[in-house]
Coordinates of N, CA and C in Angstrom, one line a residue:
M1 N 16.1 -8.7 10.6 CA 15.8 -7.3 10.7 C 14.7 -7.0 9.8
K2 N 13.6 -6.3 10.4 CA 12.5 -5.9 9.6 C 12.5 -4.5 9.3
L3 N 12.5 -4.2 8.0 CA 12.6 -2.8 7.5 C 11.3 -2.4 6.9
S4 N 10.7 -1.3 7.4 CA 9.5 -0.7 6.9 C 9.7 0.4 6.0
L5 N 9.1 0.3 4.8 CA 9.2 1.4 3.8 C 8.6 2.7 4.3
L6 N 7.7 2.6 5.3 CA 7.1 3.8 5.9 C 8.1 4.6 6.6
S7 N 9.2 4.0 7.1 CA 10.2 4.8 7.9 C 10.9 5.8 7.0
K8 N 10.9 5.5 5.7 CA 11.6 6.4 4.7 C 10.7 7.0 3.7
Q9 N 9.4 7.3 4.1 CA 8.4 7.7 3.2 C 8.8 8.9 2.3
V10 N 9.3 9.9 2.9 CA 9.7 11.1 2.2 C 10.7 10.8 1.1
E11 N 11.8 10.1 1.5 CA 12.8 9.8 0.6 C 12.4 8.9 -0.6
I12 N 11.5 8.0 -0.3 CA 10.9 7.1 -1.3 C 10.1 7.9 -2.3
D13 N 9.3 8.8 -1.7 CA 8.5 9.7 -2.6 C 9.3 10.4 -3.6
R14 N 10.4 11.0 -3.0 CA 11.4 11.8 -3.9 C 12.0 10.9 -5.0
I15 N 12.4 9.7 -4.6 CA 13.0 8.8 -5.6 C 12.0 8.5 -6.7
I16 N 10.7 8.2 -6.4 CA 9.7 7.9 -7.4 C 9.4 9.1 -8.2
E17 N 9.2 10.2 -7.6 CA 8.9 11.5 -8.4 C 10.0 11.8 -9.4
K18 N 11.2 11.8 -8.9 CA 12.4 12.1 -9.7 C 12.5 11.2 -10.9
H19 N 12.4 9.9 -10.7 CA 12.6 8.9 -11.8 C 11.4 8.8 -12.7
A20 N 10.3 9.1 -12.2 CA 9.1 9.2 -13.0 C 9.3 10.3 -14.0
K21 N 9.7 11.4 -13.6 CA 9.9 12.6 -14.4 C 11.0 12.3 -15.5
L22 N 12.1 11.7 -15.0 CA 13.3 11.4 -15.9 C 12.8 10.3 -17.0
N23 N 11.9 9.4 -16.7 CA 11.5 8.4 -17.7 C 10.2 8.7 -18.3
N24 N 9.7 10.0 -18.2 CA 8.4 10.4 -18.8 C 7.2 9.5 -18.4
I25 N 7.2 9.3 -17.1 CA 6.1 8.4 -16.6 C 5.2 9.3 -15.7
K26 N 3.9 9.1 -15.8 CA 2.9 9.8 -15.0 C 2.4 8.9 -13.9
I27 N 2.6 9.3 -12.7 CA 2.1 8.6 -11.5 C 0.7 9.1 -11.2
H28 N -0.3 8.2 -11.3 CA -1.7 8.6 -11.0 C -2.1 8.4 -9.6
N29 N -1.5 7.4 -9.0 CA -1.8 7.0 -7.6 C -0.6 6.2 -7.0
F30 N -0.4 6.3 -5.8 CA 0.7 5.7 -5.1 C 0.4 5.4 -3.7
A31 N 0.8 4.2 -3.2 CA 0.6 3.8 -1.8 C 1.9 3.1 -1.3
N32 N 2.4 3.6 -0.2 CA 3.5 2.9 0.5 C 2.8 2.2 1.7
V33 N 2.8 0.9 1.6 CA 2.1 0.1 2.6 C 3.0 -0.4 3.7
G34 N 4.3 -0.1 3.6 CA 5.2 -0.6 4.6 C 6.1 -1.7 4.2
N35 N 5.5 -2.7 3.6 CA 6.3 -3.8 3.1 C 6.3 -4.0 1.6
H36 N 5.5 -3.2 0.9 CA 5.4 -3.1 -0.5 C 4.8 -1.8 -1.0
L37 N 4.9 -1.5 -2.3 CA 4.4 -0.3 -2.8 C 3.4 -0.6 -3.9
H38 N 2.4 0.3 -4.1 CA 1.5 0.2 -5.2 C 1.6 1.5 -6.0
L39 N 1.7 1.3 -7.3 CA 1.8 2.5 -8.2 C 0.8 2.3 -9.3
V40 N 0.1 3.4 -9.7 CA -0.8 3.4 -10.9 C -0.1 4.4 -11.7
A41 N 0.4 4.0 -12.9 CA 1.2 4.8 -13.7 C 0.9 4.6 -15.2
S42 N 1.2 5.7 -16.0 CA 1.0 5.5 -17.4 C 2.4 6.0 -18.1
F43 N 2.6 5.4 -19.2 CA 3.8 5.6 -20.0 C 3.6 5.4 -21.5
K44 N 4.5 5.9 -22.3 CA 4.3 5.7 -23.7 C 5.1 4.5 -24.2
L45 N 6.3 4.2 -23.7 CA 7.1 3.1 -24.1 C 7.3 2.1 -23.0
R46 N 7.2 0.9 -23.3 CA 7.4 -0.2 -22.3 C 8.8 -0.1 -21.6
R47 N 9.8 0.2 -22.4 CA 11.2 0.3 -21.9 C 11.3 1.4 -20.9
Q48 N 10.5 2.4 -21.0 CA 10.5 3.5 -20.0 C 10.1 3.0 -18.6
M49 N 9.0 2.2 -18.6 CA 8.5 1.6 -17.4 C 9.5 0.6 -16.8
Q50 N 10.1 -0.2 -17.7 CA 11.1 -1.2 -17.3 C 12.3 -0.6 -16.6
K51 N 12.8 0.5 -17.2 CA 13.9 1.2 -16.7 C 13.5 1.8 -15.3
F52 N 12.4 2.5 -15.3 CA 11.9 3.1 -14.1 C 11.8 2.1 -12.9
L53 N 11.2 0.9 -13.1 CA 11.0 -0.1 -12.1 C 12.4 -0.6 -11.6
K54 N 13.3 -0.8 -12.5 CA 14.6 -1.3 -12.2 C 15.4 -0.3 -11.3
V55 N 15.4 0.9 -11.8 CA 16.2 2.0 -11.1 C 15.6 2.2 -9.7
V56 N 14.2 2.4 -9.7 CA 13.5 2.8 -8.4 C 13.7 1.7 -7.4
A57 N 13.5 0.4 -7.8 CA 13.7 -0.7 -6.9 C 15.1 -0.8 -6.4
S58 N 16.1 -0.6 -7.2 CA 17.4 -0.6 -6.6 C 17.8 0.5 -5.7
L59 N 17.3 1.7 -6.0 CA 17.6 2.9 -5.2 C 16.8 2.8 -3.8
I60 N 15.6 2.2 -3.8 CA 14.9 2.1 -2.6 C 15.6 1.0 -1.7
A61 N 16.0 -0.1 -2.3 CA 16.7 -1.1 -1.6 C 18.0 -0.6 -1.0
R62 N 18.7 0.2 -1.7 CA 20.0 0.8 -1.1 C 19.6 1.8 0.0
L63 N 18.6 2.6 -0.2 CA 18.2 3.5 0.8 C 17.8 2.8 2.1
M64 N 17.1 1.7 2.0 CA 16.5 1.0 3.2 C 17.6 0.2 3.9
T65 N 18.6 -0.4 3.1 CA 19.6 -1.3 3.7 C 20.9 -0.6 4.0
G66 N 21.1 0.6 3.4 CA 22.4 1.2 3.5 C 23.5 0.6 2.7
A67 N 23.1 -0.3 1.8 CA 24.0 -1.0 0.9 C 24.7 0.0 0.0
R68 N 25.9 -0.2 -0.4 CA 26.6 0.6 -1.3 C 27.8 -0.2 -1.9
K69 N 28.5 0.3 -2.8 CA 29.7 -0.3 -3.4 C 30.7 -0.7 -2.3
G70 N 31.0 -1.9 -2.2 CA 31.9 -2.4 -1.1 C 31.2 -2.8 0.2
K71 N 29.9 -2.5 0.2 CA 29.2 -2.9 1.5 C 27.8 -3.4 1.1
P72 N 27.8 -4.7 0.5 CA 26.5 -5.2 0.1 C 25.7 -5.6 1.3
F73 N 24.4 -5.8 1.0 CA 23.4 -6.1 2.0 C 22.8 -7.6 1.8
G74 N 22.6 -7.9 0.5 CA 22.0 -9.1 0.2 C 20.6 -8.8 -0.5
K75 N 19.7 -9.8 -0.4 CA 18.4 -9.6 -1.0 C 17.5 -8.7 -0.2
F76 N 16.8 -7.8 -0.8 CA 15.9 -6.9 -0.1 C 14.5 -7.2 -0.5
W77 N 14.2 -7.2 -1.8 CA 12.8 -7.4 -2.3 C 12.6 -8.9 -2.3
D78 N 11.4 -9.4 -2.0 CA 11.0 -10.8 -2.0 C 10.9 -11.3 -3.4
S79 N 10.4 -10.5 -4.4 CA 10.3 -10.9 -5.7 C 10.4 -9.7 -6.7
V80 N 10.3 -9.9 -8.0 CA 10.4 -8.9 -8.9 C 9.1 -8.1 -8.9
A81 N 9.1 -6.9 -9.5 CA 7.9 -6.1 -9.5 C 6.7 -6.7 -10.2
F82 N 5.5 -6.7 -9.7 CA 4.4 -7.2 -10.4 C 3.7 -6.0 -11.1
S83 N 3.4 -6.3 -12.4 CA 2.7 -5.2 -13.1 C 1.5 -5.8 -13.9
R84 N 0.6 -5.0 -14.3 CA -0.5 -5.5 -15.1 C -1.1 -4.3 -15.9
V85 N -1.7 -4.6 -17.0 CA -2.3 -3.5 -17.8 C -3.7 -3.3 -17.3
I86 N -4.1 -2.0 -17.2 CA -5.4 -1.7 -16.8 C -6.3 -1.5 -18.0
N87 N -7.4 -2.3 -18.1 CA -8.2 -2.3 -19.3 C -9.6 -1.6 -19.0
G88 N -9.6 -0.4 -19.5 CA -10.9 0.4 -19.4 C -11.1 1.2 -18.1
L89 N -12.1 2.1 -18.2 CA -12.4 3.0 -17.1 C -12.8 2.2 -15.8
R90 N -13.6 1.2 -16.0 CA -14.1 0.5 -14.8 C -12.9 -0.2 -14.1
D91 N -12.0 -0.8 -14.8 CA -10.8 -1.4 -14.3 C -10.0 -0.3 -13.6
L92 N -9.8 0.8 -14.2 CA -9.0 1.9 -13.7 C -9.6 2.4 -12.3
K93 N -10.9 2.5 -12.3 CA -11.6 2.9 -11.0 C -11.4 2.0 -9.9
G94 N -11.4 0.7 -10.2 CA -11.2 -0.4 -9.3 C -9.8 -0.4 -8.8
V95 N -8.8 -0.2 -9.6 CA -7.4 -0.2 -9.2 C -7.1 1.1 -8.4
M96 N -7.6 2.2 -8.8 CA -7.4 3.4 -8.0 C -8.0 3.3 -6.6
N97 N -9.2 2.7 -6.6 CA -9.9 2.5 -5.3 C -9.0 1.5 -4.4
Y98 N -8.4 0.5 -5.0 CA -7.6 -0.5 -4.3 C -6.4 0.2 -3.7
V99 N -5.7 1.0 -4.5 CA -4.5 1.7 -4.0 C -4.9 2.7 -2.9
T100 N -6.0 3.4 -3.0 CA -6.4 4.3 -2.0 C -6.7 3.6 -0.7
A101 N -7.4 2.4 -0.8 CA -7.6 1.6 0.3 C -6.4 1.2 1.0
N102 N -5.3 0.9 0.3 CA -4.0 0.6 0.9 C -3.3 1.8 1.5
Q103 N -3.6 3.0 1.0 CA -3.1 4.2 1.7 C -3.7 4.3 3.0
I104 N -5.0 4.1 3.0 CA -5.8 4.2 4.3 C -5.3 3.2 5.3
E105 N -5.1 2.0 4.8 CA -4.7 0.9 5.7 C -3.3 1.2 6.3
A106 N -2.4 1.8 5.5 CA -1.1 2.1 6.0 C -1.1 3.2 7.1
K107 N -2.1 4.1 6.9 CA -2.2 5.3 7.9 C -3.0 4.9 9.1
F108 N -4.1 4.2 8.9 CA -5.1 4.1 10.0 C -5.4 2.6 10.4
G109 N -5.1 1.6 9.5 CA -5.3 0.3 9.9 C -6.3 -0.4 9.0
K110 N -6.5 -1.7 9.3 CA -7.3 -2.6 8.4 C -8.8 -2.3 8.5
L111 N -9.3 -1.9 9.7 CA -10.7 -1.6 9.8 C -11.1 -0.5 8.9
E112 N -10.4 0.6 8.9 CA -10.7 1.8 8.1 C -10.6 1.4 6.6
R113 N -9.7 0.5 6.3 CA -9.5 0.1 4.9 C -10.8 -0.6 4.4
E114 N -11.3 -1.5 5.3 CA -12.5 -2.2 5.0 C -13.7 -1.3 4.9
I115 N -13.8 -0.3 5.7 CA -14.8 0.7 5.6 C -14.8 1.5 4.3
H116 N -13.5 1.9 3.9 CA -13.4 2.6 2.6 C -13.9 1.7 1.5
L117 N -13.5 0.4 1.5 CA -13.9 -0.5 0.4 C -15.4 -0.7 0.4
L118 N -16.0 -0.8 1.5 CA -17.4 -0.9 1.6 C -18.1 0.3 1.0
M119 N -17.6 1.5 1.4 CA -18.3 2.7 1.0 C -18.1 2.9 -0.5
S120 N -17.1 2.3 -1.1 CA -16.9 2.5 -2.6 C -17.6 1.4 -3.4
K121 N -18.1 0.4 -2.8 CA -18.9 -0.7 -3.5 C -20.2 -0.8 -2.8
P122 N -21.3 -0.6 -3.6 CA -22.6 -0.7 -3.0 C -22.9 -2.0 -2.3
E123 N -24.1 -2.2 -1.8 CA -24.6 -3.3 -1.0 C -23.9 -4.6 -1.1
K124 N -23.2 -4.9 -2.2 CA -22.6 -6.2 -2.5 C -21.8 -6.7 -1.4
Q125 N -21.0 -5.8 -0.8 CA -20.1 -6.3 0.3 C -20.6 -6.0 1.7
L126 N -21.8 -5.5 1.9 CA -22.3 -5.2 3.2 C -22.3 -6.4 4.2
D127 N -22.8 -7.5 3.7 CA -22.9 -8.7 4.6 C -21.5 -9.1 5.0
D128 N -20.6 -9.2 4.1 CA -19.2 -9.6 4.4 C -18.6 -8.6 5.4
F129 N -18.8 -7.3 5.2 CA -18.2 -6.3 6.1 C -18.8 -6.5 7.5
V130 N -20.1 -6.7 7.6 CA -20.7 -6.8 8.9 C -20.2 -8.0 9.6
T131 N -19.9 -9.1 8.9 CA -19.4 -10.3 9.5 C -18.0 -10.0 10.0
K132 N -17.1 -9.4 9.2 CA -15.7 -9.1 9.6 C -15.7 -8.1 10.7
F133 N -16.6 -7.1 10.7 CA -16.7 -6.1 11.8 C -17.1 -6.8 13.1
G134 N -18.0 -7.7 13.0 CA -18.4 -8.5 14.2 C -17.3 -9.3 14.8
R135 N -16.5 -10.0 13.9 CA -15.3 -10.7 14.4 C -14.3 -9.8 15.0
W136 N -14.1 -8.6 14.4 CA -13.1 -7.6 15.0 C -13.6 -7.2 16.4
V137 N -14.9 -6.9 16.5 CA -15.4 -6.4 17.8 C -15.2 -7.5 18.9
R138 N -15.5 -8.8 18.5 CA -15.3 -9.9 19.4 C -13.9 -10.1 19.8
R139 N -12.9 -10.0 18.9 CA -11.5 -10.1 19.2 C -11.1 -9.0 20.2
L140 N -11.6 -7.8 19.9 CA -11.3 -6.6 20.8 C -11.8 -6.8 22.2
E141 N -13.1 -7.4 22.3 CA -13.6 -7.6 23.6 C -12.8 -8.7 24.4
K142 N -12.3 -9.7 23.7 CA -11.5 -10.7 24.3 C -10.2 -10.2 24.8
S143 N -9.6 -9.3 24.0 CA -8.3 -8.8 24.3 C -8.2 -7.8 25.5
E144 N -9.4 -7.1 25.7 CA -9.4 -6.1 26.8 C -10.3 -6.6 27.9
P145 N -9.7 -6.5 29.1 CA -10.6 -6.9 30.3 C -11.8 -6.0 30.4
R146 N -12.9 -6.6 30.8 CA -14.1 -5.8 30.9 C -14.0 -4.9 32.2
R147 N -14.5 -3.7 32.0 CA -14.5 -2.8 33.2 C -16.0 -2.5 33.5
S148 N -16.3 -2.6 34.7 CA -17.7 -2.4 35.2 C -17.9 -0.8 35.1
S149 N -19.1 -0.5 34.6 CA -19.5 0.9 34.5 C -19.9 1.5 35.9
C150 N -20.3 0.6 36.8 CA -20.7 1.1 38.1 C -19.7 0.6 39.2
S151 N -19.5 1.3 40.2 CA -18.6 0.9 41.2 C -19.4 0.5 42.5
E152 N -18.8 -0.4 43.2 CA -19.4 -0.8 44.4 C -19.1 0.1 45.6
P153 N -20.1 0.4 46.4 CA -19.8 1.3 47.6 C -18.7 0.7 48.4
G154 N -17.8 1.6 48.9 CA -16.7 1.1 49.6 C -16.8 1.4 51.0

């Protein structure tokens, strides 16, 4: 059974907002990508963030699986939450851009995500993007039968 976090977007947003407030955590950016979440958050005490991650992960798992006392589901998350410290303004901008790109991908698809990443980084990635775009166009052309723009007289 494949469960998408996007199917319960509103409920997940409420869980995160409520428990961020309870644990004195500020959410700066958030993306629900369907099979995982991205959060950019700040907090004063490490134990606040640990408690937040533990509670939110368990509540989301219960929401998605319908598990409750007496009706277990089994394992929902593939691994424990990954976290890292953001060092400096440049790193913060990069992380915020990455989360925004994931929001775009969740709503519109990978091509639009690539366009966003390209627009946010100057010429450095232009060649890579053009190559990926060309591959995407070729795959699209192969998957759709060609239609003639002119018709034969009947």
